Coordinates of C-alpha atoms and ligand atoms in Angstrom, one line a residue:
M12 CA 99.7 71.9 39.3
S13 CA 101.2 69.1 41.2
V14 CA 102.5 69.7 44.7
L15 CA 104.9 67.5 46.8
K16 CA 104.4 67.7 50.5
I17 CA 107.4 66.5 52.6
T18 CA 107.5 66.4 56.4
G19 CA 111.2 66.4 57.3
G20 CA 113.0 64.7 60.1
R21 CA 112.7 61.1 59.2
S22 CA 115.8 59.2 58.4
L23 CA 115.8 57.0 55.2
S24 CA 116.2 53.3 55.0
G25 CA 115.6 50.5 52.5
S26 CA 116.3 49.8 48.8
L27 CA 115.4 51.5 45.6
R28 CA 115.7 50.5 42.0
V29 CA 116.9 53.5 40.0
Q30 CA 115.0 54.4 36.9
G31 CA 116.5 54.3 33.3
A32 CA 118.3 57.5 32.3
K33 CA 116.3 60.3 30.9
N34 CA 119.3 61.7 29.1
S35 CA 119.9 58.4 27.4
A36 CA 116.2 57.5 26.6
L37 CA 115.6 60.8 24.8
P38 CA 118.4 60.5 22.2
L39 CA 117.8 56.7 21.8
L40 CA 114.1 57.3 21.0
A41 CA 115.0 60.1 18.6
A42 CA 117.6 57.8 16.9
S43 CA 115.0 55.1 16.4
V44 CA 113.4 57.3 13.7
M45 CA 116.5 56.7 11.6
T46 CA 115.9 52.9 11.4
E47 CA 113.6 51.3 9.0
G48 CA 112.3 48.8 11.4
L49 CA 111.0 48.0 14.9
S50 CA 113.0 49.0 18.0
V51 CA 112.4 47.9 21.5
F52 CA 113.5 50.0 24.5
R53 CA 113.5 48.4 27.9
N54 CA 114.0 50.2 31.2
C55 CA 112.6 53.3 29.6
P56 CA 111.6 55.7 32.4
H57 CA 108.1 57.0 32.7
L58 CA 108.7 60.8 32.4
T59 CA 106.9 63.7 30.8
D60 CA 110.0 64.3 28.6
V61 CA 109.6 60.8 27.3
E62 CA 105.9 61.4 26.6
A63 CA 106.9 64.5 24.7
T64 CA 109.4 62.5 22.6
V65 CA 106.8 59.9 21.9
A66 CA 104.4 62.6 20.7
I67 CA 107.1 63.8 18.2
L68 CA 107.8 60.2 17.1
R69 CA 104.0 59.6 16.4
H70 CA 103.7 63.0 14.7
V71 CA 106.5 62.2 12.2
G72 CA 105.0 58.8 11.4
C73 CA 106.2 56.2 13.8
R74 CA 104.0 53.7 15.6
V75 CA 104.8 53.7 19.3
Y76 CA 103.3 51.4 21.9
E77 CA 104.1 50.1 25.3
E78 CA 104.0 46.5 26.4
G79 CA 105.0 45.6 29.9
D80 CA 108.2 47.4 30.7
A81 CA 109.1 47.9 27.0
L82 CA 108.5 50.8 24.6
Y83 CA 108.2 49.8 21.0
V84 CA 109.0 52.2 18.1
D85 CA 108.1 51.1 14.6
A86 CA 109.7 53.4 12.1
S87 CA 109.2 51.2 9.1
G88 CA 106.6 53.5 7.5
P89 CA 107.1 56.8 5.7
I90 CA 108.6 59.5 8.0
S91 CA 107.8 63.2 7.8
P92 CA 110.7 65.6 8.4
E93 CA 108.6 68.3 10.1
V94 CA 108.0 68.8 13.8
P95 CA 105.4 71.4 14.7
D96 CA 106.3 74.2 17.1
A97 CA 103.9 73.1 19.8
L98 CA 105.6 69.7 20.1
M99 CA 109.1 71.2 20.0
R100 CA 108.3 73.5 22.9
R101 CA 107.2 70.7 25.2
M102 CA 110.9 69.7 25.6
R103 CA 114.2 71.5 25.2
S104 CA 116.1 68.4 24.1
S105 CA 113.8 67.8 21.1
V106 CA 116.7 69.5 19.1
I107 CA 118.1 66.0 18.9
F108 CA 115.6 65.2 16.2
L109 CA 117.6 67.5 13.9
G110 CA 120.3 65.0 13.2
A111 CA 117.9 62.0 13.3
L112 CA 115.4 63.4 10.7
L113 CA 118.1 64.9 8.5
G114 CA 119.8 61.4 8.5
R115 CA 116.5 59.6 7.7
C116 CA 114.7 62.1 5.4
G117 CA 117.5 64.3 4.0
E118 CA 115.6 67.2 5.6
A119 CA 114.5 68.4 9.0
V120 CA 112.2 71.3 9.7
L121 CA 111.6 72.3 13.3
S122 CA 111.5 75.3 15.6
L123 CA 114.5 76.8 17.3
P124 CA 114.8 75.9 20.9
G125 CA 114.9 79.3 22.6
G126 CA 116.2 80.3 26.0
C127 CA 115.2 78.1 28.9
E128 CA 115.2 78.1 32.6
L129 CA 119.0 77.4 32.8
G130 CA 119.9 80.4 30.6
P131 CA 120.3 80.7 26.8
R132 CA 120.7 77.3 25.1
P133 CA 122.3 78.1 21.7
V134 CA 122.4 75.5 18.9
D135 CA 125.5 76.9 17.0
L136 CA 127.5 73.7 17.7
H137 CA 124.7 71.5 16.5
L138 CA 124.5 73.5 13.2
L139 CA 128.3 73.5 12.8
A140 CA 128.3 69.7 13.0
L141 CA 125.5 69.4 10.4
R142 CA 127.0 72.0 8.1
T143 CA 130.3 70.2 8.1
L144 CA 128.5 67.2 6.7
G145 CA 127.1 69.3 3.9
A146 CA 123.7 70.3 5.3
E147 CA 122.3 73.7 4.3
V148 CA 120.7 75.5 7.2
E149 CA 118.1 78.2 6.9
V150 CA 116.6 80.0 9.9
S151 CA 113.5 82.0 9.3
G152 CA 110.6 83.0 11.6
G153 CA 112.0 80.9 14.5
R154 CA 111.9 77.8 12.2
L155 CA 115.1 75.9 11.4
C156 CA 115.2 74.2 8.1
C157 CA 118.1 71.8 7.4
R158 CA 118.5 70.1 4.0
A159 CA 121.1 67.9 2.5
A160 CA 120.7 66.2 -0.9
G161 CA 123.2 63.7 0.4
L162 CA 125.2 64.1 3.6
K163 CA 128.9 63.6 3.2
G164 CA 131.3 62.4 5.8
G165 CA 133.8 65.0 7.1
H166 CA 135.9 66.1 10.0
I167 CA 133.7 67.8 12.7
V168 CA 135.7 69.8 15.2
L169 CA 133.6 70.9 18.1
P170 CA 135.3 73.9 19.8
S171 CA 133.6 73.3 23.1
V172 CA 131.9 70.3 24.8
S173 CA 128.3 69.8 24.0
V174 CA 126.4 66.5 24.7
G175 CA 123.5 67.3 22.3
A176 CA 125.7 68.6 19.5
T177 CA 127.9 65.4 19.8
E178 CA 124.7 63.3 19.6
N179 CA 123.4 65.2 16.6
A180 CA 126.8 64.9 14.9
V181 CA 126.8 61.1 15.4
L182 CA 123.3 60.7 14.2
A183 CA 123.8 62.7 11.0
A184 CA 127.1 61.0 10.3
V185 CA 125.7 57.5 10.6
R186 CA 123.8 57.9 7.3
A187 CA 126.3 60.1 5.5
T188 CA 128.4 58.7 2.7
G189 CA 132.0 58.0 3.7
S190 CA 133.7 58.4 7.0
T191 CA 133.4 61.1 9.7
V192 CA 135.7 62.0 12.6
I193 CA 134.2 64.0 15.4
T194 CA 136.9 65.6 17.6
G195 CA 136.1 67.6 20.8
A196 CA 133.2 65.1 21.4
A197 CA 131.5 65.1 24.8
R198 CA 132.4 61.9 26.7
E199 CA 129.2 61.4 28.6
P200 CA 128.2 57.7 29.1
E201 CA 124.8 58.5 27.5
I202 CA 126.7 59.0 24.2
A203 CA 128.2 55.5 24.6
D204 CA 124.7 54.2 25.2
L205 CA 123.6 55.8 22.0
Q206 CA 126.5 54.2 20.2
E207 CA 125.6 50.8 21.5
Y208 CA 122.1 51.1 20.1
L209 CA 123.2 52.5 16.8
R210 CA 125.7 49.6 16.4
A211 CA 123.0 47.1 17.1
C212 CA 121.0 48.8 14.3
G213 CA 123.9 48.2 11.9
A214 CA 125.7 51.6 12.2
L215 CA 129.5 51.7 12.2
V216 CA 130.4 54.0 15.1
T217 CA 133.4 53.7 17.5
G218 CA 135.0 55.9 20.1
A219 CA 131.9 57.2 22.0
G220 CA 132.8 57.9 25.6
S221 CA 136.1 59.4 24.4
G222 CA 136.8 62.8 22.8
V223 CA 137.2 61.3 19.3
I224 CA 134.3 59.4 17.6
R225 CA 134.6 57.8 14.2
V226 CA 131.7 56.9 12.0
Q227 CA 131.5 55.1 8.7
G228 CA 128.3 55.9 7.0
V229 CA 125.8 53.1 6.1
K230 CA 122.9 53.1 3.7
K231 CA 120.3 51.6 6.0
L232 CA 119.7 50.9 9.6
R233 CA 117.5 48.1 11.1
G234 CA 115.6 48.3 14.3
A235 CA 117.1 46.8 17.5
E236 CA 116.5 46.1 21.1
K237 CA 118.1 48.3 23.8
R238 CA 118.1 48.5 27.5
V239 CA 118.3 52.1 28.6
M240 CA 121.3 52.6 31.0
P241 CA 120.7 53.6 34.6
D242 CA 120.1 57.2 35.5
R243 CA 123.2 58.6 37.2
I244 CA 121.5 61.9 38.1
A245 CA 118.5 60.3 39.7
A246 CA 120.8 58.0 41.6
A247 CA 122.9 61.0 42.8
T248 CA 119.7 62.7 43.9
Y249 CA 118.5 59.8 46.0
L250 CA 122.0 59.5 47.6
A251 CA 121.9 63.2 48.3
A252 CA 118.5 62.6 49.9
C253 CA 119.9 60.1 52.2
A254 CA 122.9 62.3 53.1
S255 CA 120.4 65.1 53.9
A256 CA 117.9 63.0 55.9
G257 CA 120.4 60.5 57.5
G258 CA 120.0 56.7 57.5
R259 CA 121.1 54.0 55.1
V260 CA 119.9 53.3 51.6
R261 CA 120.8 50.8 48.9
L262 CA 120.3 51.8 45.3
Y263 CA 120.3 49.0 42.7
D264 CA 120.3 49.1 38.9
V265 CA 123.0 51.8 39.0
C266 CA 126.4 52.1 37.5
P267 CA 128.8 53.4 40.2
A268 CA 131.6 53.9 37.6
H269 CA 129.6 56.7 36.1
M270 CA 129.3 58.5 39.4
V271 CA 132.8 58.8 40.8
P272 CA 132.9 62.5 41.5
V273 CA 129.5 62.5 43.2
L274 CA 130.4 59.5 45.3
Q275 CA 133.7 61.1 46.3
A276 CA 131.9 64.3 47.3
L277 CA 129.5 62.3 49.5
E278 CA 132.4 60.5 51.1
R279 CA 134.1 63.8 51.8
M280 CA 130.9 64.9 53.6
G281 CA 131.3 62.0 56.0
C282 CA 128.9 59.4 54.4
G283 CA 129.9 55.8 54.1
V284 CA 129.6 54.8 50.5
T285 CA 130.0 51.2 49.3
A286 CA 129.8 50.4 45.6
G287 CA 129.1 47.0 44.1
E288 CA 128.7 46.0 40.4
N289 CA 125.1 47.3 40.1
L290 CA 124.5 48.8 43.5
I291 CA 125.5 51.6 45.8
A292 CA 124.9 51.7 49.5
L293 CA 125.1 55.0 51.4
E294 CA 125.1 55.4 55.2
R295 CA 125.0 58.6 57.1
R296 CA 124.9 58.4 60.9
G297 CA 126.6 61.5 62.3
A298 CA 126.8 65.1 61.3
L299 CA 127.8 66.1 57.7
R300 CA 131.0 68.0 56.8
S301 CA 131.4 70.3 53.8
P302 CA 132.5 68.4 50.8
G303 CA 135.0 71.2 49.9
P304 CA 134.8 73.1 46.6
I305 CA 132.6 71.5 43.9
I306 CA 133.3 72.6 40.4
T307 CA 130.9 71.3 37.7
R308 CA 132.6 70.0 34.5
P309 CA 131.7 68.0 31.5
Y310 CA 132.0 64.2 32.1
P311 CA 134.1 62.7 33.7
G312 CA 133.9 65.8 36.0
F313 CA 131.3 66.7 38.5
P314 CA 127.9 66.8 36.6
T315 CA 126.1 70.1 36.5
D316 CA 122.8 68.2 36.9
A317 CA 123.9 66.8 40.3
Q318 CA 125.0 70.3 41.6
P319 CA 121.5 71.3 42.9
P320 CA 120.8 68.1 44.9
L321 CA 124.3 68.1 46.4
M322 CA 124.0 71.8 47.3
A323 CA 120.8 70.9 49.1
A324 CA 122.5 68.1 51.0
S325 CA 125.3 70.4 52.1
L326 CA 123.0 73.1 53.7
K327 CA 123.5 71.8 57.2
A328 CA 127.0 70.5 56.8
D329 CA 129.7 71.8 59.1
G330 CA 131.9 74.5 57.4
V331 CA 131.7 76.4 54.1
T332 CA 131.0 74.8 50.8
V333 CA 131.9 76.6 47.6
M334 CA 130.2 75.6 44.3
I335 CA 131.3 76.8 40.9
E336 CA 129.0 76.2 38.0
T337 CA 130.9 76.2 34.7
I338 CA 128.3 74.7 32.3
F339 CA 125.1 76.8 32.6
E340 CA 124.5 80.4 33.3
S341 CA 121.4 80.3 35.4
R342 CA 121.8 77.2 37.5
Y343 CA 121.2 78.8 40.9
R344 CA 117.5 79.5 40.5
H345 CA 116.7 77.2 43.4
V346 CA 118.8 79.3 45.8
P347 CA 116.1 81.8 46.8
A348 CA 113.7 78.9 47.8
L349 CA 116.5 77.2 49.8
R350 CA 117.2 80.5 51.5
G351 CA 113.5 80.7 52.3
M352 CA 113.9 77.4 54.2
G353 CA 116.7 79.0 56.3
A354 CA 119.7 78.1 54.2
D355 CA 122.7 80.5 54.3
I356 CA 123.7 80.7 50.6
R357 CA 125.2 83.6 48.7
A358 CA 125.2 83.1 44.9
A359 CA 126.7 85.5 42.4
G360 CA 127.6 84.6 38.8
K361 CA 129.2 81.2 38.7
T362 CA 129.8 80.9 42.4
A363 CA 127.6 79.9 45.3
V364 CA 128.9 80.0 48.9
I365 CA 127.0 77.9 51.4
R366 CA 127.6 78.2 55.2
G367 CA 126.2 75.3 57.1
V368 CA 123.2 76.1 59.4
D369 CA 121.9 74.2 62.4
A370 CA 118.4 74.0 61.2
L371 CA 116.1 74.3 58.1
H372 CA 112.4 74.9 58.3
G373 CA 109.6 73.7 56.1
T374 CA 107.7 76.4 54.1
E375 CA 106.0 76.8 50.7
V376 CA 108.5 76.8 47.8
L377 CA 108.3 76.7 44.0
A378 CA 110.4 74.4 41.9
S379 CA 112.2 76.6 39.4
D380 CA 113.4 73.8 37.1
L381 CA 113.9 70.1 37.0
R382 CA 117.1 69.7 39.2
G383 CA 116.3 72.8 41.2
G384 CA 113.0 71.1 42.2
A385 CA 114.8 68.0 43.2
A386 CA 117.1 70.1 45.4
L387 CA 114.1 71.4 47.3
A388 CA 112.9 67.9 48.0
V389 CA 116.4 66.9 49.2
A390 CA 116.5 69.9 51.5
A391 CA 112.9 69.3 52.8
L392 CA 113.9 65.9 54.1
S393 CA 116.1 67.5 56.7
A394 CA 113.9 70.5 57.5
E395 CA 111.7 70.9 60.5
G396 CA 108.0 70.6 59.7
E397 CA 106.3 70.4 56.3
T398 CA 107.6 71.8 53.1
V399 CA 105.1 72.3 50.3
I400 CA 106.9 72.2 46.9
R401 CA 104.8 73.6 44.0
G402 CA 105.7 73.3 40.3
M403 CA 106.4 69.6 40.5
E404 CA 105.7 69.3 36.8
H405 CA 109.3 70.4 36.3
V406 CA 110.5 67.5 38.4
D407 CA 108.2 65.0 36.6
R408 CA 110.2 65.7 33.4
G409 CA 113.1 63.8 34.8
Y410 CA 112.1 61.8 37.9
E411 CA 109.8 58.8 37.7
D412 CA 107.4 59.1 40.7
M413 CA 109.8 60.9 43.1
A414 CA 107.1 60.9 45.9
G415 CA 106.8 57.1 45.5
A416 CA 110.6 56.7 45.5
L417 CA 111.1 58.8 48.6
S418 CA 108.2 57.1 50.5
A419 CA 109.6 53.7 49.6
L420 CA 112.7 54.8 51.5
G421 CA 110.7 55.8 54.5
A422 CA 110.2 59.6 53.9
E423 CA 106.9 61.3 54.6
A424 CA 106.3 62.5 51.0
V425 CA 102.9 62.9 49.4
L426 CA 102.1 64.1 45.9
E427 CA 98.9 66.1 45.5
H428 CA 97.3 67.6 42.4
E429 CA 95.9 71.1 43.2
G430 CA 92.4 71.5 41.9
D431 CA 91.6 67.8 42.5
A432 CA 88.2 67.4 43.9
D433 CA 88.2 66.6 47.6
D434 CA 86.3 63.3 47.8
G435 CA 86.1 63.4 51.6
Ligands
UD1_29 C1 122.7 67.7 28.2 C2 121.7 67.1 29.2 C3 121.5 68.0 30.4 C4 122.9 68.4 31.0 C5 123.8 68.9 29.9 C6 125.2 69.2 30.4 C7 120.3 65.7 27.8 C8 118.9 65.5 27.2 N1 120.5 66.8 28.5 O1 122.0 68.9 27.7 O2 120.7 67.3 31.3 O3 122.7 69.4 31.9 O4 123.9 68.0 28.8 O5 125.8 68.0 31.0 O6 121.2 65.0 27.6 N2 126.2 75.1 24.0 C9 126.5 76.0 23.1 N3 126.2 75.8 21.8 C10 125.5 74.7 21.4 C11 125.1 73.7 22.3 C12 125.5 73.9 23.7 O7 127.1 77.1 23.4 O8 125.2 74.6 20.2 C13 126.5 75.3 25.4 C14 125.3 75.3 26.4 O9 124.7 76.6 26.4 C15 125.9 74.9 27.7 C16 127.1 74.0 27.2 O10 127.3 74.2 25.9 O11 126.5 76.0 28.3 C17 126.7 72.5 27.5 O12 125.5 72.2 26.9 P1 125.2 70.8 26.2 O13 126.2 69.8 26.6 O14 124.9 71.0 24.8 O15 123.8 70.4 27.0 P2 122.6 69.6 26.4 O16 123.0 68.6 25.4 O17 121.5 70.6 26.0

């Protein structure tokens, strides 16, 4: 088990290059299985979720190797449509292989992603999209079997916004015959990043980033080179860290246009935020104020993934902060740990009410999930004494060396592996 120890009270300063986006890298890597060639992904973050995706790619028959900062995926050989249960379980978002394998092999056999730490994660919208294109779906013994002798373009109407279902719909449509229109599509920038890669591979896709995506099917895709877009959630987390600890940081390799609601919330808290083309500077000198109500929404609204770190930054802010989580059911699992650090938070259903306190204190806490774990680190930076965060393997799914990043900004943060021999 990895443990992050943070001694609070130091303000942050300096510059940090922000990692490539997890939520872009995973669908891009899955999509590479549909090409019959070699793809090169630059700026691919080093994350355990990326390792899990690579394990699936290798299992189905791709050759994957790293060279310098690039990850190469060679999908030119035969590809198997089956992903074993053990590999599926390592990562929730492996469901994205459904559309990719169906598009490449005409078949996909994988296990159903069950509930997860954020509440149930159904796949009905994914299946609706694939069925609309003519796939037959069978579910038995927890295995999901999708087959289509030939996918046919159609009109996919998504009744509610889902990032993963939109991505699966696009992937399946790319190799279907004829044209597909996806309405009710999620508008997240990671979907536009996927479109950019698919177009470089020879796919005919337009409209990603809007609610309507159009795809004209093609027979074959070639490999392509792609730079993974910056991670807007990691960037939001490090800005929240500076808001919490105080000081001044500059993040580069970021896209401020993707982060408008987060930057506005930080400004409402009293932080000075300056955005350039690829950089964001944040300065916090005095006391923080409540940002006012924060309601999570699909893009371009306030991202659910940024809610826990922003909550952590508002624990000592003057006034009352109300957060309303509209995307996931169980997104307040980090609240008991924050309360254990002295925070005044009441959470019930979708709503959390935070009353600013004068001080937080370090203690031992357990990361409940990826972003909840990040929230504990953000809170620890402004707590008195040492906070010991266990369960950092959740955080390693989405943050590249968080301890290193925080230390580079001047925090006292050390990652330890419990059970490691003491070589003293
Ligand atoms: C993606 C992101 C995740 C982020 C989430 C919402 C990746 C790898 N992960 O997850 O970090 O928190 O978007 O921005 O990109 N739903 C259904 N039926 C379905 C699919 C989803 O009801 O078939 C519901 C979900 O339970 C949830 C909501 O739709 O309440 C949004 O989920 P979705 O956008 O699909 O999230 P993911 O793609 O899994």
